[in-house]
């Protein structure tokens, strides 16, 4: 396994700390003119998502984390696991609830997702930035009301609830930004 | 400098010798030369040479503005190449040099119409005592680590038994951030173990301390001043201690400046000297957050 010295630290570097894979969020070089240098970092635990501060003595080395982001296609969910396939190797993987977290709200059949693998196992799932979904249930549309800027909740098949403009009808297809969970536009 | 009759000098940037300070990494060139990390050694040799010259009536004070190099130091406040203003005042001790330094800073601040507030003077030992309940020389890595744990701050286990490293981090985490933000602070009376090239003295609590001080603007370190060590034997001893510490830390050995030792042997006048980082001074003056903002091209783009 490769090791990284503190002089190689930068945002996005994946390292092992206390047995868990972490991603460096930020790194600050700290040094008095005549004295010991340090690397003061903020690191995200990739299993729990928690961000903590961690200071290293300059010259320390840290084990790299075998973490890889892979583009995979969502196949189906059996209620307990979400199944993905690598479209190049056709290799299939099952991600559990912890790894999928809130991403399940945006998982549609055949959607291309980014699956973060740690030692070959899914650690996290990132849905596509934009998805198109059909509205399962919402209050009746106010025809012609395109100007007032009001919104109402709309329920998707996946269980997601998105605020949509008042003129949107049940059964319509809409485009959603999964990073903010916000309505983008109607899909014709 | 002209008004104070301080003479400008120019000394080699490329040298056969290098600093032995374990925490000041020199850039080594391919033909066994080193880029200086400060013009200190040759400037001291000039002071000694003047003192030796029989026909010189007045011993001049000297200053220099020079690019200096510290290998691998890069960050918000660091660039491997930066500019120092270094000056030596013959017959002054560190206390007189503190006033001299503050007068220069006040002059610069007023020249640029920046509001001037009188500097706060802090003593290293007192700052440590107020927080840890003991003087720095009585502190242990365990005591310091416990303080970090209590404050829920990260303390690197790799510090192991290196008390000075633990003190460095302690100062950075807990003391410097409490300096008043838009004015100067002088931190003086460093622990004996951090004397570097300053002489040792006795403080008002009758403790042995280094006659060394640093100038800060807010929590930004701007300069480091010494009541200079003139004893050649003690200087050699410190070089050798440095090289031993380098070995322990796994840092490369450095050729100690034997020409400086010869000069001290011939006799260097009693003096005090300081190096001010000019890029950081510019940051303080202009209210910049990063050293990159005051450099044409930083290390990553040089």
PDB file of N, CA and C in Angstrom, chain A residues 101-157:
ATOM      1  N   UNK A 101     -27.437   5.728   1.340  1.00  0.00           N
ATOM      2  CA  UNK A 101     -27.927   6.882   2.112  1.00  0.00           C
ATOM      3  C   UNK A 101     -29.122   7.533   1.401  1.00  0.00           C
ATOM      4  N   UNK A 102     -29.091   8.857   1.224  1.00  0.00           N
ATOM      5  CA  UNK A 102     -30.230   9.562   0.633  1.00  0.00           C
ATOM      6  C   UNK A 102     -30.289   9.446  -0.888  1.00  0.00           C
ATOM      7  N   UNK A 103     -29.231   8.853  -1.477  1.00  0.00           N
ATOM      8  CA  UNK A 103     -29.183   8.772  -2.940  1.00  0.00           C
ATOM      9  C   UNK A 103     -30.347   7.946  -3.494  1.00  0.00           C
ATOM     10  N   UNK A 104     -30.953   7.057  -2.655  1.00  0.00           N
ATOM     11  CA  UNK A 104     -32.036   6.187  -3.155  1.00  0.00           C
ATOM     12  C   UNK A 104     -33.208   6.996  -3.727  1.00  0.00           C
ATOM     13  N   UNK A 105     -33.357   8.236  -3.237  1.00  0.00           N
ATOM     14  CA  UNK A 105     -34.469   9.069  -3.697  1.00  0.00           C
ATOM     15  C   UNK A 105     -34.376   9.380  -5.186  1.00  0.00           C
ATOM     16  N   UNK A 106     -33.160   9.313  -5.725  1.00  0.00           N
ATOM     17  CA  UNK A 106     -32.932   9.731  -7.112  1.00  0.00           C
ATOM     18  C   UNK A 106     -32.528   8.571  -8.023  1.00  0.00           C
ATOM     19  N   UNK A 107     -32.568   7.348  -7.480  1.00  0.00           N
ATOM     20  CA  UNK A 107     -32.115   6.214  -8.289  1.00  0.00           C
ATOM     21  C   UNK A 107     -33.238   5.720  -9.191  1.00  0.00           C
ATOM     22  N   UNK A 108     -33.010   5.883 -10.501  1.00  0.00           N
ATOM     23  CA  UNK A 108     -33.967   5.427 -11.500  1.00  0.00           C
ATOM     24  C   UNK A 108     -33.313   4.294 -12.264  1.00  0.00           C
ATOM     25  N   UNK A 109     -34.117   3.450 -12.844  1.00  0.00           N
ATOM     26  CA  UNK A 109     -33.567   2.346 -13.620  1.00  0.00           C
ATOM     27  C   UNK A 109     -32.586   2.863 -14.666  1.00  0.00           C
ATOM     28  N   UNK A 110     -31.453   2.227 -14.745  1.00  0.00           N
ATOM     29  CA  UNK A 110     -30.407   2.494 -15.750  1.00  0.00           C
ATOM     30  C   UNK A 110     -29.692   3.832 -15.567  1.00  0.00           C
ATOM     31  N   UNK A 111     -29.960   4.542 -14.456  1.00  0.00           N
ATOM     32  CA  UNK A 111     -29.248   5.810 -14.235  1.00  0.00           C
ATOM     33  C   UNK A 111     -27.767   5.522 -14.020  1.00  0.00           C
ATOM     34  N   UNK A 112     -26.915   6.365 -14.627  1.00  0.00           N
ATOM     35  CA  UNK A 112     -25.473   6.209 -14.422  1.00  0.00           C
ATOM     36  C   UNK A 112     -25.089   6.969 -13.149  1.00  0.00           C
ATOM     37  N   UNK A 113     -24.562   6.223 -12.179  1.00  0.00           N
ATOM     38  CA  UNK A 113     -24.204   6.820 -10.890  1.00  0.00           C
ATOM     39  C   UNK A 113     -22.700   6.716 -10.687  1.00  0.00           C
ATOM     40  N   UNK A 114     -22.194   7.492  -9.711  1.00  0.00           N
ATOM     41  CA  UNK A 114     -20.794   7.337  -9.333  1.00  0.00           C
ATOM     42  C   UNK A 114     -20.771   6.536  -8.035  1.00  0.00           C
ATOM     43  N   UNK A 115     -20.173   5.352  -8.094  1.00  0.00           N
ATOM     44  CA  UNK A 115     -20.101   4.515  -6.903  1.00  0.00           C
ATOM     45  C   UNK A 115     -18.669   4.572  -6.373  1.00  0.00           C
ATOM     46  N   UNK A 116     -18.534   4.989  -5.097  1.00  0.00           N
ATOM     47  CA  UNK A 116     -17.208   5.060  -4.473  1.00  0.00           C
ATOM     48  C   UNK A 116     -16.913   3.700  -3.859  1.00  0.00           C
ATOM     49  N   UNK A 117     -15.847   3.076  -4.358  1.00  0.00           N
ATOM     50  CA  UNK A 117     -15.492   1.740  -3.891  1.00  0.00           C
ATOM     51  C   UNK A 117     -14.310   1.813  -2.933  1.00  0.00           C
ATOM     52  N   UNK A 118     -14.401   1.102  -1.824  1.00  0.00           N
ATOM     53  CA  UNK A 118     -13.310   1.009  -0.868  1.00  0.00           C
ATOM     54  C   UNK A 118     -13.001  -0.468  -0.693  1.00  0.00           C
ATOM     55  N   UNK A 119     -11.794  -0.871  -1.033  1.00  0.00           N
ATOM     56  CA  UNK A 119     -11.425  -2.290  -1.065  1.00  0.00           C
ATOM     57  C   UNK A 119     -12.415  -3.086  -1.904  1.00  0.00           C
ATOM     58  N   UNK A 120     -12.896  -2.496  -2.983  1.00  0.00           N
ATOM     59  CA  UNK A 120     -13.809  -3.186  -3.885  1.00  0.00           C
ATOM     60  C   UNK A 120     -15.262  -3.160  -3.441  1.00  0.00           C
ATOM     61  N   UNK A 121     -15.553  -2.643  -2.242  1.00  0.00           N
ATOM     62  CA  UNK A 121     -16.929  -2.621  -1.725  1.00  0.00           C
ATOM     63  C   UNK A 121     -17.502  -1.197  -1.843  1.00  0.00           C
ATOM     64  N   UNK A 122     -18.809  -1.082  -2.169  1.00  0.00           N
ATOM     65  CA  UNK A 122     -19.407   0.252  -2.294  1.00  0.00           C
ATOM     66  C   UNK A 122     -19.435   0.985  -0.944  1.00  0.00           C
ATOM     67  N   UNK A 123     -18.926   2.224  -0.958  1.00  0.00           N
ATOM     68  CA  UNK A 123     -18.846   3.022   0.252  1.00  0.00           C
ATOM     69  C   UNK A 123     -19.881   4.141   0.194  1.00  0.00           C
ATOM     70  N   UNK A 124     -20.075   4.657  -1.007  1.00  0.00           N
ATOM     71  CA  UNK A 124     -21.028   5.743  -1.193  1.00  0.00           C
ATOM     72  C   UNK A 124     -21.524   5.730  -2.633  1.00  0.00           C
ATOM     73  N   UNK A 125     -22.754   6.247  -2.824  1.00  0.00           N
ATOM     74  CA  UNK A 125     -23.337   6.312  -4.155  1.00  0.00           C
ATOM     75  C   UNK A 125     -23.721   7.763  -4.434  1.00  0.00           C
ATOM     76  N   UNK A 126     -23.244   8.307  -5.556  1.00  0.00           N
ATOM     77  CA  UNK A 126     -23.620   9.663  -5.954  1.00  0.00           C
ATOM     78  C   UNK A 126     -24.483   9.569  -7.203  1.00  0.00           C
ATOM     79  N   UNK A 127     -25.755  10.029  -7.129  1.00  0.00           N
ATOM     80  CA  UNK A 127     -26.635   9.940  -8.299  1.00  0.00           C
ATOM     81  C   UNK A 127     -26.198  10.941  -9.365  1.00  0.00           C
ATOM     82  N   UNK A 128     -26.727  10.833 -10.598  1.00  0.00           N
ATOM     83  CA  UNK A 128     -26.433  11.841 -11.614  1.00  0.00           C
ATOM     84  C   UNK A 128     -26.864  13.212 -11.097  1.00  0.00           C
ATOM     85  N   UNK A 129     -26.214  14.279 -11.562  1.00  0.00           N
ATOM     86  CA  UNK A 129     -26.570  15.627 -11.100  1.00  0.00           C
ATOM     87  C   UNK A 129     -28.018  15.974 -11.425  1.00  0.00           C
ATOM     88  N   UNK A 130     -28.492  15.504 -12.612  1.00  0.00           N
ATOM     89  CA  UNK A 130     -29.869  15.778 -13.011  1.00  0.00           C
ATOM     90  C   UNK A 130     -30.606  14.478 -13.312  1.00  0.00           C
ATOM     91  N   UNK A 131     -31.826  14.361 -12.838  1.00  0.00           N
ATOM     92  CA  UNK A 131     -32.658  13.198 -13.176  1.00  0.00           C
ATOM     93  C   UNK A 131     -34.018  13.705 -13.668  1.00  0.00           C
ATOM     94  N   UNK A 132     -34.692  12.855 -14.442  1.00  0.00           N
ATOM     95  CA  UNK A 132     -36.049  13.172 -14.905  1.00  0.00           C
ATOM     96  C   UNK A 132     -36.996  12.178 -14.258  1.00  0.00           C
ATOM     97  N   UNK A 133     -38.035  12.683 -13.606  1.00  0.00           N
ATOM     98  CA  UNK A 133     -38.965  11.815 -12.885  1.00  0.00           C
ATOM     99  C   UNK A 133     -40.409  12.226 -13.160  1.00  0.00           C
ATOM    100  N   UNK A 134     -41.296  11.246 -13.002  1.00  0.00           N
ATOM    101  CA  UNK A 134     -42.713  11.490 -13.210  1.00  0.00           C
ATOM    102  C   UNK A 134     -43.388  11.741 -11.859  1.00  0.00           C
ATOM    103  N   UNK A 135     -44.271  12.750 -11.834  1.00  0.00           N
ATOM    104  CA  UNK A 135     -44.962  13.083 -10.579  1.00  0.00           C
ATOM    105  C   UNK A 135     -46.088  12.093 -10.324  1.00  0.00           C
ATOM    106  N   UNK A 136     -46.057  11.492  -9.138  1.00  0.00           N
ATOM    107  CA  UNK A 136     -47.060  10.493  -8.785  1.00  0.00           C
ATOM    108  C   UNK A 136     -48.285  11.172  -8.190  1.00  0.00           C
ATOM    109  N   UNK A 137     -48.028  12.207  -7.407  1.00  0.00           N
ATOM    110  CA  UNK A 137     -49.148  12.841  -6.708  1.00  0.00           C
ATOM    111  C   UNK A 137     -48.833  14.289  -6.379  1.00  0.00           C
ATOM    112  N   UNK A 138     -49.774  15.181  -6.728  1.00  0.00           N
ATOM    113  CA  UNK A 138     -49.649  16.586  -6.316  1.00  0.00           C
ATOM    114  C   UNK A 138     -51.023  17.235  -6.404  1.00  0.00           C
ATOM    115  N   UNK A 139     -51.179  18.392  -5.759  1.00  0.00           N
ATOM    116  CA  UNK A 139     -52.468  19.100  -5.837  1.00  0.00           C
ATOM    117  C   UNK A 139     -52.745  19.480  -7.283  1.00  0.00           C
ATOM    118  N   UNK A 140     -54.026  19.610  -7.667  1.00  0.00           N
ATOM    119  CA  UNK A 140     -54.356  19.959  -9.057  1.00  0.00           C
ATOM    120  C   UNK A 140     -53.669  21.262  -9.460  1.00  0.00           C
ATOM    121  N   UNK A 141     -53.268  21.311 -10.720  1.00  0.00           N
ATOM    122  CA  UNK A 141     -52.558  22.479 -11.235  1.00  0.00           C
ATOM    123  C   UNK A 141     -53.464  23.682 -11.380  1.00  0.00           C
ATOM    124  N   UNK A 142     -52.907  24.876 -11.201  1.00  0.00           N
ATOM    125  CA  UNK A 142     -53.651  26.101 -11.451  1.00  0.00           C
ATOM    126  C   UNK A 142     -53.311  26.541 -12.864  1.00  0.00           C
ATOM    127  N   UNK A 143     -54.259  26.241 -13.809  1.00  0.00           N
ATOM    128  CA  UNK A 143     -53.996  26.506 -15.221  1.00  0.00           C
ATOM    129  C   UNK A 143     -53.693  27.987 -15.453  1.00  0.00           C
ATOM    130  N   UNK A 144     -52.653  28.205 -16.213  1.00  0.00           N
ATOM    131  CA  UNK A 144     -52.342  29.592 -16.573  1.00  0.00           C
ATOM    132  C   UNK A 144     -51.526  30.330 -15.536  1.00  0.00           C
ATOM    133  N   UNK A 145     -51.361  29.762 -14.331  1.00  0.00           N
ATOM    134  CA  UNK A 145     -50.606  30.478 -13.307  1.00  0.00           C
ATOM    135  C   UNK A 145     -49.107  30.227 -13.492  1.00  0.00           C
ATOM    136  N   UNK A 146     -48.491  31.052 -14.288  1.00  0.00           N
ATOM    137  CA  UNK A 146     -47.049  30.893 -14.508  1.00  0.00           C
ATOM    138  C   UNK A 146     -46.273  32.070 -13.941  1.00  0.00           C
ATOM    139  N   UNK A 147     -46.995  32.979 -13.299  1.00  0.00           N
ATOM    140  CA  UNK A 147     -46.336  34.226 -12.927  1.00  0.00           C
ATOM    141  C   UNK A 147     -46.162  34.441 -11.427  1.00  0.00           C
ATOM    142  N   UNK A 148     -47.034  33.822 -10.609  1.00  0.00           N
ATOM    143  CA  UNK A 148     -47.007  34.195  -9.193  1.00  0.00           C
ATOM    144  C   UNK A 148     -45.794  33.645  -8.439  1.00  0.00           C
ATOM    145  N   UNK A 149     -45.158  32.612  -8.991  1.00  0.00           N
ATOM    146  CA  UNK A 149     -43.939  32.115  -8.357  1.00  0.00           C
ATOM    147  C   UNK A 149     -44.184  31.237  -7.147  1.00  0.00           C
ATOM    148  N   UNK A 150     -45.436  30.877  -6.882  1.00  0.00           N
ATOM    149  CA  UNK A 150     -45.732  29.998  -5.757  1.00  0.00           C
ATOM    150  C   UNK A 150     -45.311  28.567  -6.040  1.00  0.00           C
ATOM    151  N   UNK A 151     -45.149  27.755  -4.992  1.00  0.00           N
ATOM    152  CA  UNK A 151     -44.814  26.343  -5.200  1.00  0.00           C
ATOM    153  C   UNK A 151     -45.735  25.467  -4.362  1.00  0.00           C
ATOM    154  N   UNK A 152     -45.724  24.166  -4.711  1.00  0.00           N
ATOM    155  CA  UNK A 152     -46.483  23.162  -3.951  1.00  0.00           C
ATOM    156  C   UNK A 152     -45.665  21.879  -3.925  1.00  0.00           C
ATOM    157  N   UNK A 153     -45.864  21.019  -2.930  1.00  0.00           N
ATOM    158  CA  UNK A 153     -45.093  19.772  -2.892  1.00  0.00           C
ATOM    159  C   UNK A 153     -45.624  18.765  -3.916  1.00  0.00           C
ATOM    160  N   UNK A 154     -44.657  18.067  -4.568  1.00  0.00           N
ATOM    161  CA  UNK A 154     -45.021  16.989  -5.494  1.00  0.00           C
ATOM    162  C   UNK A 154     -44.310  15.712  -5.063  1.00  0.00           C
ATOM    163  N   UNK A 155     -45.051  14.609  -5.024  1.00  0.00           N
ATOM    164  CA  UNK A 155     -44.473  13.322  -4.595  1.00  0.00           C
ATOM    165  C   UNK A 155     -44.068  12.502  -5.811  1.00  0.00           C
ATOM    166  N   UNK A 156     -42.832  11.978  -5.779  1.00  0.00           N
ATOM    167  CA  UNK A 156     -42.314  11.157  -6.872  1.00  0.00           C
ATOM    168  C   UNK A 156     -42.511   9.687  -6.542  1.00  0.00           C
ATOM    169  N   UNK A 157     -42.371   8.842  -7.540  1.00  0.00           N
ATOM    170  CA  UNK A 157     -42.471   7.385  -7.357  1.00  0.00           C
ATOM    171  C   UNK A 157     -41.455   6.892  -6.328  1.00  0.00           C
TER     172      UNK A 157
END
